[in-house]
mmCIF file of C-alpha atoms and ligand atoms in Angstrom:
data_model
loop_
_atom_site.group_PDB
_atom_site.id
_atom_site.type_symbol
_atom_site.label_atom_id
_atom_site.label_comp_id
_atom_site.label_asym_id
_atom_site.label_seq_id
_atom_site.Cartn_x
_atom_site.Cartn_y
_atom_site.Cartn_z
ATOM 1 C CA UNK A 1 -1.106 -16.087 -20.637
ATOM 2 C CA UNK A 2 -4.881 -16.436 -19.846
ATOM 3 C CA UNK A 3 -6.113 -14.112 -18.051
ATOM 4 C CA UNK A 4 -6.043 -13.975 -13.969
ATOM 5 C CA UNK A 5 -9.228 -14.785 -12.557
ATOM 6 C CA UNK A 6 -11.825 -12.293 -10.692
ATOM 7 C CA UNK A 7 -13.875 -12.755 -7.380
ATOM 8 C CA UNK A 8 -16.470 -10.687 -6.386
ATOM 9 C CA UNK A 9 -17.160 -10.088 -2.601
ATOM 10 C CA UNK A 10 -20.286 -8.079 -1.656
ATOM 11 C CA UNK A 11 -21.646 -6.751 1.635
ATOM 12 C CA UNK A 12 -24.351 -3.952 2.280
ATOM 13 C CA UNK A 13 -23.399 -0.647 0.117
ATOM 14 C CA UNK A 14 -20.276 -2.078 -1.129
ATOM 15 C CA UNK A 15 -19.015 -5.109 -3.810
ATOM 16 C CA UNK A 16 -15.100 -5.479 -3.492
ATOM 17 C CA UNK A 17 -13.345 -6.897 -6.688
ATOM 18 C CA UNK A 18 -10.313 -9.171 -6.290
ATOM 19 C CA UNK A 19 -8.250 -10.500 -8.998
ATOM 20 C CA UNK A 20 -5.824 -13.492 -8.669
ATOM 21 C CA UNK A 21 -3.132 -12.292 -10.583
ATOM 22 C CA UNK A 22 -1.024 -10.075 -7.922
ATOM 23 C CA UNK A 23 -3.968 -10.420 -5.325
ATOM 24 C CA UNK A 24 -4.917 -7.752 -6.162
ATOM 25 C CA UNK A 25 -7.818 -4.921 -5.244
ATOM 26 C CA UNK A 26 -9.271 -3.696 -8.732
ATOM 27 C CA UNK A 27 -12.266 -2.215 -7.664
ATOM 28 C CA UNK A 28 -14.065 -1.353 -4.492
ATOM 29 C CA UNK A 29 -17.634 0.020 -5.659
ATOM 30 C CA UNK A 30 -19.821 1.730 -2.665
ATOM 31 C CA UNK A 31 -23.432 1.344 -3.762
ATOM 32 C CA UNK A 32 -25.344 3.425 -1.144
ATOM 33 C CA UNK A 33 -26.263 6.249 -3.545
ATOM 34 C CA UNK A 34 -28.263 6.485 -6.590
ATOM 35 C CA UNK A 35 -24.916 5.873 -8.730
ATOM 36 C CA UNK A 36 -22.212 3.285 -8.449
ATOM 37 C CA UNK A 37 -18.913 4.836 -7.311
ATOM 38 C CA UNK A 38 -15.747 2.389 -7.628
ATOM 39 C CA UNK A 39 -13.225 4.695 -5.447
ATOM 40 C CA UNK A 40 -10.104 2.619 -6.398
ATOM 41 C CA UNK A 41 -8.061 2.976 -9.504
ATOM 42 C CA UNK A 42 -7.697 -0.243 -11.427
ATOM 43 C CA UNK A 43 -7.035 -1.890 -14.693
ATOM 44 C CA UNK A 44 -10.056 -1.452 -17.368
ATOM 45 C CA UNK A 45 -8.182 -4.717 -18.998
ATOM 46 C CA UNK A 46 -7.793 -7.413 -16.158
ATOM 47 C CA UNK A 47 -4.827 -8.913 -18.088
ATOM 48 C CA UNK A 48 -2.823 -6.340 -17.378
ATOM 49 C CA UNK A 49 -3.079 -7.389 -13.225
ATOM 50 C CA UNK A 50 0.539 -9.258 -12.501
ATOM 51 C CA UNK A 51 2.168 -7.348 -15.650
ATOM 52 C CA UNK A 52 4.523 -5.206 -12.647
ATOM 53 C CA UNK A 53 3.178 -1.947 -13.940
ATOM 54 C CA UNK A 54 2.696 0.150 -11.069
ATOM 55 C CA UNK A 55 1.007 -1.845 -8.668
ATOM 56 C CA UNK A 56 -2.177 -1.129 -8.859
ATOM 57 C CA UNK A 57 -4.585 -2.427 -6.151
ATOM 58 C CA UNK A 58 -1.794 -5.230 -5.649
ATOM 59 C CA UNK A 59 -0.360 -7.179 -2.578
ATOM 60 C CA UNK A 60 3.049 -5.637 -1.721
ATOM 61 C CA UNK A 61 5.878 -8.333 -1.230
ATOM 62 C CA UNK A 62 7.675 -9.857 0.636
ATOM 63 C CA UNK A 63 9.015 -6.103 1.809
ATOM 64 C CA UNK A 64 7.313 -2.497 1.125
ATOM 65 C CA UNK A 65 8.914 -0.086 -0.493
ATOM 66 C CA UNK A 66 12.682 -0.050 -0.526
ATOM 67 C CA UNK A 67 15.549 -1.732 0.729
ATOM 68 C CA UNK A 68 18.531 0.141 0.065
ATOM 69 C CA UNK A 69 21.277 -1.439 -2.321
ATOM 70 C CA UNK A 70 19.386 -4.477 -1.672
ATOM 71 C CA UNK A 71 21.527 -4.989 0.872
ATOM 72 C CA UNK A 72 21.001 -6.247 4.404
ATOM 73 C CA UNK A 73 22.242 -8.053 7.302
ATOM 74 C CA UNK A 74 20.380 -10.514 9.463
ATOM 75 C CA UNK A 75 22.249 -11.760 12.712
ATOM 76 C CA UNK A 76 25.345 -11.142 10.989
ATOM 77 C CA UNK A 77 24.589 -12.757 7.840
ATOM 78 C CA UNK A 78 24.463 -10.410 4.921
ATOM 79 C CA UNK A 79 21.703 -10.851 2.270
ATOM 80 C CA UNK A 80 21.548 -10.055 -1.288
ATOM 81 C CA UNK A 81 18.525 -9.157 -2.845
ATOM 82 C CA UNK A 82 17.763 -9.017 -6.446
ATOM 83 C CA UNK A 83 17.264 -5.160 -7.588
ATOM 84 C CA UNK A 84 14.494 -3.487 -9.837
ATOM 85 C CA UNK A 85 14.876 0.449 -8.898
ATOM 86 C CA UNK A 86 17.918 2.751 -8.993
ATOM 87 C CA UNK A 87 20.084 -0.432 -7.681
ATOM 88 C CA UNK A 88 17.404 -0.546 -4.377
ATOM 89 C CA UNK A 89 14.996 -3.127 -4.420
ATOM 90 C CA UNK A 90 11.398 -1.818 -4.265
ATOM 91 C CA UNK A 91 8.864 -3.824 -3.222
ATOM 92 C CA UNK A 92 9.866 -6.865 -2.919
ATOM 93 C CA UNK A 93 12.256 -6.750 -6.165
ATOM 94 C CA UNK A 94 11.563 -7.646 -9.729
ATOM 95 C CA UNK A 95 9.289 -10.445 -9.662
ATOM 96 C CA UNK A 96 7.389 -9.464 -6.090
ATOM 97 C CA UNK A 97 4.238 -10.875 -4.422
ATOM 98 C CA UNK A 98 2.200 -8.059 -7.391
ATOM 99 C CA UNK A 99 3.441 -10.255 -10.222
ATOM 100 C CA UNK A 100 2.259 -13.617 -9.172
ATOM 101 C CA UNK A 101 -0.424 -15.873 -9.285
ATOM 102 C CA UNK A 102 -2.107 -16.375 -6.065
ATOM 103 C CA UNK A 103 -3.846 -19.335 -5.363
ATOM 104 C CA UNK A 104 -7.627 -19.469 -4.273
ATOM 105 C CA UNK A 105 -7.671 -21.160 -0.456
ATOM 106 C CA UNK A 106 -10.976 -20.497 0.571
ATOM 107 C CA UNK A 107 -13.834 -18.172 -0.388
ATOM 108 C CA UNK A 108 -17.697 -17.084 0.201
ATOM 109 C CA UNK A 109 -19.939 -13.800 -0.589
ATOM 110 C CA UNK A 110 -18.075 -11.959 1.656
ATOM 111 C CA UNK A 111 -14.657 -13.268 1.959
ATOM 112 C CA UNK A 112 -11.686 -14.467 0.142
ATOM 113 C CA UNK A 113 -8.456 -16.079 0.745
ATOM 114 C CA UNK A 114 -5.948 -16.343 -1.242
ATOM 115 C CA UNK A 115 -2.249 -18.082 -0.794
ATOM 116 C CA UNK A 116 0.772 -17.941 -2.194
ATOM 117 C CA UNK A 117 4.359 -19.549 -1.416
ATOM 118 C CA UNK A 118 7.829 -18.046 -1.849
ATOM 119 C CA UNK A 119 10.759 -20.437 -2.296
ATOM 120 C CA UNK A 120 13.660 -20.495 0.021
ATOM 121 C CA UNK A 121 16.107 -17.344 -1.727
ATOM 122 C CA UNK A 122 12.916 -15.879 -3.473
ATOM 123 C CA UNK A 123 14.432 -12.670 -4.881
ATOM 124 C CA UNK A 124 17.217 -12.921 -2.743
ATOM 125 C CA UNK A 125 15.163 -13.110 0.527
ATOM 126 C CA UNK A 126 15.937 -15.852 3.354
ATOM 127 C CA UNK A 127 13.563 -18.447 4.519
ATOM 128 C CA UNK A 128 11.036 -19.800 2.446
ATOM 129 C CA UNK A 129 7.421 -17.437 3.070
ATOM 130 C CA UNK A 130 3.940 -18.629 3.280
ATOM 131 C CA UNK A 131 1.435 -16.426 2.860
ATOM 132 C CA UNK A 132 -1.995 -15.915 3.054
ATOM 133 C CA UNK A 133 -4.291 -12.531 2.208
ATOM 134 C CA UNK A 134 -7.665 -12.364 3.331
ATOM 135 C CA UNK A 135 -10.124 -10.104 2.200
ATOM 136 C CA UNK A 136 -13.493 -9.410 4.251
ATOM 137 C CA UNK A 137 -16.297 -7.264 3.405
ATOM 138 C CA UNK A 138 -18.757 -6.093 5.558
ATOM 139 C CA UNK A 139 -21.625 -3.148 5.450
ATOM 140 C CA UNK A 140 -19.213 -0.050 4.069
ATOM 141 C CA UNK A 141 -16.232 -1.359 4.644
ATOM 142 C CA UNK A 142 -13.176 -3.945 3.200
ATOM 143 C CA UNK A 143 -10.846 -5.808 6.027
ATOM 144 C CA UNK A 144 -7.713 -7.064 4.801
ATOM 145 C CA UNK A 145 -6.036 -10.257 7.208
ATOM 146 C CA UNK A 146 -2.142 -10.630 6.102
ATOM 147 C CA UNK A 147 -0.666 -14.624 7.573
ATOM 148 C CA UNK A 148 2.734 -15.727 7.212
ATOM 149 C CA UNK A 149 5.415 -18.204 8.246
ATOM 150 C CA UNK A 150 8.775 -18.854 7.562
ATOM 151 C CA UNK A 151 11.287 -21.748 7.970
ATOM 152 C CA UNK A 152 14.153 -19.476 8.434
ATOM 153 C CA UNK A 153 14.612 -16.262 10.034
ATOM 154 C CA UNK A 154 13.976 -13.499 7.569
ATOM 155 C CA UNK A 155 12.609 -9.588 7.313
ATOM 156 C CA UNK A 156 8.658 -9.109 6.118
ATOM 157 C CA UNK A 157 6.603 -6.487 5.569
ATOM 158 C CA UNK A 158 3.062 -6.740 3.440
ATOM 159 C CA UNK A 159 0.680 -4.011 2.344
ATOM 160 C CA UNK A 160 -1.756 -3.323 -0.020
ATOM 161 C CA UNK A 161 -1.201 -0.720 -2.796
ATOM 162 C CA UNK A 162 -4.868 0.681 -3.915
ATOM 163 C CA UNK A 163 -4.730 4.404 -5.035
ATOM 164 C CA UNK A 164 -8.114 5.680 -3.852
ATOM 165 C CA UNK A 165 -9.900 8.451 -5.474
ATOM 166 C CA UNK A 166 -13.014 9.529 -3.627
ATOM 167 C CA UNK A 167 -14.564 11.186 -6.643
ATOM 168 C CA UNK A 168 -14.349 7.719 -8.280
ATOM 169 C CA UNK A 169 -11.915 6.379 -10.546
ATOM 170 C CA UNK A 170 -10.947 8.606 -12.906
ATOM 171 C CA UNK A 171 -12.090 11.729 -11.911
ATOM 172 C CA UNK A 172 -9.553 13.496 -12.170
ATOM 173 C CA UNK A 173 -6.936 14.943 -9.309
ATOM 174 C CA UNK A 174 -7.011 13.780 -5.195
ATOM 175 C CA UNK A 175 -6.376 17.366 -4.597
ATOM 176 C CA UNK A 176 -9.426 18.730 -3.696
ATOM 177 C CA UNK A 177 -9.338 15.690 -0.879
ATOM 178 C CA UNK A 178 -8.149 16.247 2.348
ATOM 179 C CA UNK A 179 -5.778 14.136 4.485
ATOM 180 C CA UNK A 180 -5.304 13.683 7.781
ATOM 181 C CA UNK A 181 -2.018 11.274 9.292
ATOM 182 C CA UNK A 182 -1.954 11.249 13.162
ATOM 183 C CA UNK A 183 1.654 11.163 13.021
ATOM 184 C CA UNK A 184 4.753 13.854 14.613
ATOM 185 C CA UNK A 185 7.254 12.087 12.743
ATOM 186 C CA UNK A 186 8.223 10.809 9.318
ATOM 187 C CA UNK A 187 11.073 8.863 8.097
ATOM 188 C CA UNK A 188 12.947 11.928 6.003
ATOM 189 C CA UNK A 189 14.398 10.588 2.711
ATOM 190 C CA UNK A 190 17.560 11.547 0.252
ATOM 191 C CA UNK A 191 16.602 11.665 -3.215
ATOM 192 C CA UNK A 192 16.545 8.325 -3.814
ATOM 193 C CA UNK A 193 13.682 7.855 -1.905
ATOM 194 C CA UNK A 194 15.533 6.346 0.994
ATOM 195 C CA UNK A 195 15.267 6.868 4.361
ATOM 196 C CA UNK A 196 18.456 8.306 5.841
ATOM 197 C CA UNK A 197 17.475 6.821 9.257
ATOM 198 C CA UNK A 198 16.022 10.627 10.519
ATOM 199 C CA UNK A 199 12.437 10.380 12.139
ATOM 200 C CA UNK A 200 11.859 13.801 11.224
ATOM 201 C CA UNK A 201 9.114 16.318 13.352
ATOM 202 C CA UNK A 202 6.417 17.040 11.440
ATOM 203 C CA UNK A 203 5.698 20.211 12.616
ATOM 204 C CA UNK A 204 5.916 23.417 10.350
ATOM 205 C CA UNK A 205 6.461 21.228 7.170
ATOM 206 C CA UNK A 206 4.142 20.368 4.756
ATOM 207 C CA UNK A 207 3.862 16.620 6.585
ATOM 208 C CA UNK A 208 1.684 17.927 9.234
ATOM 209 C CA UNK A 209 -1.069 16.052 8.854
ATOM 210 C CA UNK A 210 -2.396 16.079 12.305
ATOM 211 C CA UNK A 211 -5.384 17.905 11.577
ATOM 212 C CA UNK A 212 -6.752 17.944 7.981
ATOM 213 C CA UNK A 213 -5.083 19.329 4.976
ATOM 214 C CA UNK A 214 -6.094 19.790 1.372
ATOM 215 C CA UNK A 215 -3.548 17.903 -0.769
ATOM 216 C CA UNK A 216 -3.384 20.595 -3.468
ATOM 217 C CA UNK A 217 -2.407 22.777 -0.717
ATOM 218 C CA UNK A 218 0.342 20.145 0.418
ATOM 219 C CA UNK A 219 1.775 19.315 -2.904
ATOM 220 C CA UNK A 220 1.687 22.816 -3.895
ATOM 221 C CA UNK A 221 4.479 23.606 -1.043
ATOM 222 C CA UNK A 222 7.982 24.672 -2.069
ATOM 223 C CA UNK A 223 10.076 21.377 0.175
ATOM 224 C CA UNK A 224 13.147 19.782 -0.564
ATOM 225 C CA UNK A 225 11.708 16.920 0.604
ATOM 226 C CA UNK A 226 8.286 17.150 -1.236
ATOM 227 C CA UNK A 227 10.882 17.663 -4.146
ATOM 228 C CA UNK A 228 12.272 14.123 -3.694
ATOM 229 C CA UNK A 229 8.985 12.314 -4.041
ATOM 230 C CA UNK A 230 7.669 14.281 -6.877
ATOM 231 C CA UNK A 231 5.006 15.439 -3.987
ATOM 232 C CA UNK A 232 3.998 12.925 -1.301
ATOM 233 C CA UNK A 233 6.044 9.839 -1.162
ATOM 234 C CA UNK A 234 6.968 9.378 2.587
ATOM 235 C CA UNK A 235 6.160 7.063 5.039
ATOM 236 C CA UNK A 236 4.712 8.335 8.239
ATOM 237 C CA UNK A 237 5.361 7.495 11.613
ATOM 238 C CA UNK A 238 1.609 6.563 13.243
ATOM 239 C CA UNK A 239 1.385 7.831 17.087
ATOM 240 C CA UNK A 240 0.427 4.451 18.862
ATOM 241 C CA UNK A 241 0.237 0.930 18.090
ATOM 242 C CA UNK A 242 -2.735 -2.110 17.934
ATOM 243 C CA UNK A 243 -5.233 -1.436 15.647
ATOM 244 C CA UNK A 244 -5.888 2.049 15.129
ATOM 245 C CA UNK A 245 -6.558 4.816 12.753
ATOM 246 C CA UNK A 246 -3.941 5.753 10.592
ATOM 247 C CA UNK A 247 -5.365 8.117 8.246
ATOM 248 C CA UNK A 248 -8.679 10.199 7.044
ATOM 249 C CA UNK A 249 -9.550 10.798 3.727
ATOM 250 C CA UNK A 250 -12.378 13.438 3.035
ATOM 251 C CA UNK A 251 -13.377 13.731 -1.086
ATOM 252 C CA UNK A 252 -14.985 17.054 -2.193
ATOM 253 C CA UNK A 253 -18.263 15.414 -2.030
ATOM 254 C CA UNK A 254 -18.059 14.419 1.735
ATOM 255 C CA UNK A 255 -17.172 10.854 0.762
ATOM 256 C CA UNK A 256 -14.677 9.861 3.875
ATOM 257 C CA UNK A 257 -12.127 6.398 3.830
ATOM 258 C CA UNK A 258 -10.785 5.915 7.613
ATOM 259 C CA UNK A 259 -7.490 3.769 7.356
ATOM 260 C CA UNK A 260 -7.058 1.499 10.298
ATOM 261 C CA UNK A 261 -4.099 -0.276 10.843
ATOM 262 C CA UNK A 262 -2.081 -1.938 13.161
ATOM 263 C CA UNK A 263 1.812 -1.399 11.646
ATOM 264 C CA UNK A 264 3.768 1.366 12.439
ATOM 265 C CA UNK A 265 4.208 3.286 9.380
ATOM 266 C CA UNK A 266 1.828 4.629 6.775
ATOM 267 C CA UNK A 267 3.419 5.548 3.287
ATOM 268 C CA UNK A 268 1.314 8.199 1.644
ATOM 269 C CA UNK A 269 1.913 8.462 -2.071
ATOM 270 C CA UNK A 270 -0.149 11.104 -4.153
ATOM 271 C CA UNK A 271 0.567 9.315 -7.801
ATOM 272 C CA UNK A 272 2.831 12.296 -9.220
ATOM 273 C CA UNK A 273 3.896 9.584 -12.267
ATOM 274 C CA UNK A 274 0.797 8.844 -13.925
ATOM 275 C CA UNK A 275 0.686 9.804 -17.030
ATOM 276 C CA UNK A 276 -2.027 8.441 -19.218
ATOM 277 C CA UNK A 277 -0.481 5.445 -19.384
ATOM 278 C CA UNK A 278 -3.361 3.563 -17.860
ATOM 279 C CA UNK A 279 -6.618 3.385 -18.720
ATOM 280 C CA UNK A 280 -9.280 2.313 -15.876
ATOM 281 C CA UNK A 281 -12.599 0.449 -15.754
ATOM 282 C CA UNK A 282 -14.241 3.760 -16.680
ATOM 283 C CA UNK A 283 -12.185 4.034 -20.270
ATOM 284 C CA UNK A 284 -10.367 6.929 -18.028
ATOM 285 C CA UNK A 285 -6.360 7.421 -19.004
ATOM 286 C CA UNK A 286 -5.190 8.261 -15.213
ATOM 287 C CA UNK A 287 -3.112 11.783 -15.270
ATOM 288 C CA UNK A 288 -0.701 12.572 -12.615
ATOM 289 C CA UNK A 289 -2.434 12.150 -9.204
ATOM 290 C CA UNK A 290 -5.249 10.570 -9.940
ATOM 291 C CA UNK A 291 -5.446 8.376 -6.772
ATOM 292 C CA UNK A 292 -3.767 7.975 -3.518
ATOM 293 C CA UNK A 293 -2.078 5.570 -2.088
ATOM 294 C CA UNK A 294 -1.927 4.998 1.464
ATOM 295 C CA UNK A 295 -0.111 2.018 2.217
ATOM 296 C CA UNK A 296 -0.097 0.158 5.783
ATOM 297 C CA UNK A 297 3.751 -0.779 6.385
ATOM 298 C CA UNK A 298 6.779 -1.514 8.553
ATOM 299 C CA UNK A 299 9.366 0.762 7.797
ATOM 300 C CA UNK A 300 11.143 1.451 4.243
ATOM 301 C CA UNK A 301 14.716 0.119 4.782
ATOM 302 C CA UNK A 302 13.924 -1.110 8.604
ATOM 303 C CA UNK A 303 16.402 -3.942 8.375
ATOM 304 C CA UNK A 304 19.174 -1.464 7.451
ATOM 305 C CA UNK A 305 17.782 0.915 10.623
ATOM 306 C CA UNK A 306 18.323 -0.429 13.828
ATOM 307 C CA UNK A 307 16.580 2.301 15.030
ATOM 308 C CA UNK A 308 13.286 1.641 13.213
ATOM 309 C CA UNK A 309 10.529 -0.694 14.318
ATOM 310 C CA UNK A 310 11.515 -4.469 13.439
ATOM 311 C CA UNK A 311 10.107 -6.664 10.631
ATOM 312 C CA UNK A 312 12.004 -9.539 10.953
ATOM 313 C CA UNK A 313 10.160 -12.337 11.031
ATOM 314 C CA UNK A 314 11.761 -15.058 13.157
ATOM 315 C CA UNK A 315 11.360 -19.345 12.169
ATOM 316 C CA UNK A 316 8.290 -20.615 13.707
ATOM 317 C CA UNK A 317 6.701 -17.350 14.758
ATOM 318 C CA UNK A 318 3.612 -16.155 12.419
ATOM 319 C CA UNK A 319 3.860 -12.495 11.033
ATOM 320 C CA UNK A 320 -0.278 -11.276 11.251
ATOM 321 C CA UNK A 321 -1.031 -8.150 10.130
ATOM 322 C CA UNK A 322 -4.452 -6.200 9.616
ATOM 323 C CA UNK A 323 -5.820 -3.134 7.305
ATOM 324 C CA UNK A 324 -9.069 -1.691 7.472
ATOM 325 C CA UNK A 325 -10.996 0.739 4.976
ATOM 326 C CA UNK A 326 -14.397 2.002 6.170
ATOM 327 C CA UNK A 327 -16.024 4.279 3.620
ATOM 328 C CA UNK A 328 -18.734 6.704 4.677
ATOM 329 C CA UNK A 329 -20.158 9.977 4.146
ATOM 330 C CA UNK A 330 -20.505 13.298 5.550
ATOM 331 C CA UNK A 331 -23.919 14.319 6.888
HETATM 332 C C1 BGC R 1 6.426 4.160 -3.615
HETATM 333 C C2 BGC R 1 6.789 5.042 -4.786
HETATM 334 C C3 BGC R 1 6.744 4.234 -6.039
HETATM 335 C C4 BGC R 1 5.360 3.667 -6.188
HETATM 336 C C5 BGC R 1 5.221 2.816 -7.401
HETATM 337 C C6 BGC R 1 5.045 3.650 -3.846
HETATM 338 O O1 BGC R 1 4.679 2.819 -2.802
HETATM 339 O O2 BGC R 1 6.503 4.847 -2.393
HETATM 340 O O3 BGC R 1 8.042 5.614 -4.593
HETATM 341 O O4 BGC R 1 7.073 4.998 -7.163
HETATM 342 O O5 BGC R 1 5.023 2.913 -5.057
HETATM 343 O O6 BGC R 1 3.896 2.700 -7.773
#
């Protein structure tokens, strides 16, 4: 296979690097300081972008994080999907949106677009999905447009899944960072990793995030639920809706990442499974939590919770969806 093409986007104090191969984010390098500081884990070896090993950087398709049994019903109808975890499909299933070529739509310094259509049944999923992933840089910060249409009524649900590492890429542990998630809720899990349908109260567990919180202090918390995720796995119920922010991340160095988003849920994973495995740009092997993720996202299993925000996409409507990092800096 030859290897997926890269695209460069640059803006004041920041170049964004996009590969082809999963749409992917492989580096996001903020160049307001003396030094260069790429605050994204990635691939050193660009080949290994659409290889479906652990989704670095990559667009998240057509569904988020798990759907369990890949199993669900749609007015009446029940759907198979094709499974790649545990008998659950996670994200998206075995070939998702991370494992494909993406197509090039339209592009210039500071923007990209790139396409990408899913066949009618596409791992099991109803309708056949257009899509469309724009990236836009501007001074300090990376914008991230998700389009798409169906011809039949299905369930969708895109993110983004950069592990970000204010220290820069291979730095070593998030856990001197500090999080904050303006959320009262999260959907509580069983230890598959599935939501059981609870929108659990954050308060007095190690999920209250509404003021700041060092992560090693958070992960190093004796929870059952913690337990389930290997530390932070969960997706978090954002107070309000529209655009907003949905989460603060403060590096030891006063390097800050506001997430803005306009989806309900925020799934904060803190990388307990890396393992050396990968290398990064930096010749880096990344050791357990070396970045994390914070993924913009309906639900986990919403179209198995009637109770949880929708994500079905209905023929003829267009699903839009936005994501916002802004980097900056303590004074
Ligand atoms: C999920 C994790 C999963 C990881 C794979 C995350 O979005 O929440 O459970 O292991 O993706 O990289």
């Amino acid at each position: 296979m030859t290897s997926p093409s890269s695209i460069a986007l640059t803006a004041d104090g920041i170049i964004l690097e996009v590969v082809t191969a999963g749409a992917a984010v492989r580096r996001v390098t903020l160049t307001d300081e003396d030094r260069p500081l790429d605050v994204v884990l990635g691939f050193g070896d660009r080949a290994d972008y659409g290889t479906g090993l652990d989704y670095l950087g990559a667009t998240i398709g057509r569904y988020g994080n798990r759907i369990g049994a890949g199993r669900f019903s749609l007015d009446g109808v029940v759907h198979e999907l094709a499974t790649n975890e545990n008998g659950n499909t996670l994200h998206g299933g075995p070939e998702g949106f991370d494992r494909r070529e993406w197509t090039v739509l339209d592009r210039d310094a500071a923007h990209v677009t790139l396409g990408l259509h899913s066949p009618d049944g596409d791992q099991g999923f109803p309708g056949a999905l257009d899509v469309t992933v724009t990236y836009t840089v501007a001074p300090g910060s990376v914008r991230i447009d998700y389009r798409a249409t169906t011809d039949r009524d299905t369930v969708v649900s895109l993110t983004n899944h950069a592990y970000f590492n204010l220290g820069g890429e291979g730095s070593g542990p998030v856990d001197d960072h500090t999080l904050a998630v303006p959320a009262d809720t999260f959907t509580a899990t069983d230890a598959a990793l599935l939501p059981t349908g609870e929108l659990r109260d954050v308060t007095g567990t190690p999920f209250d995030l509404r003021a700041p919180r060092r992560l090693g202090d958070v992960l190093a918390t004796d929870d059952e639920q913690l337990r389930h995720g290997g530390g932070l796995d969960h997706n978090f119920s954002v107070r309000g809706s529209g655009l907003r922010e949905v989460a603060v991340l403060r590096g030891a160095s006063g390097r800050t990442l506001v997430v803005e988003s306009d989806q309900p849920g925020l799934q904060v994973y803190s990388g307990a499974h890396f393992d050396g495995t990968i290398t990064g740009p930096g010749g880096t092997p990344y050791a357990a939590r070396a970045g994390i993720a914070l993924e913009t996202q309906g639900f986990p299993d919403a179209p198995n919770h009637a109770g949880f925000p929708s994500t079905v996409l209905r023929a003829g409507e267009t699903y839009a969806s936005t994501t916002a990092w802004r980097f900056g800096h303590d004074a």
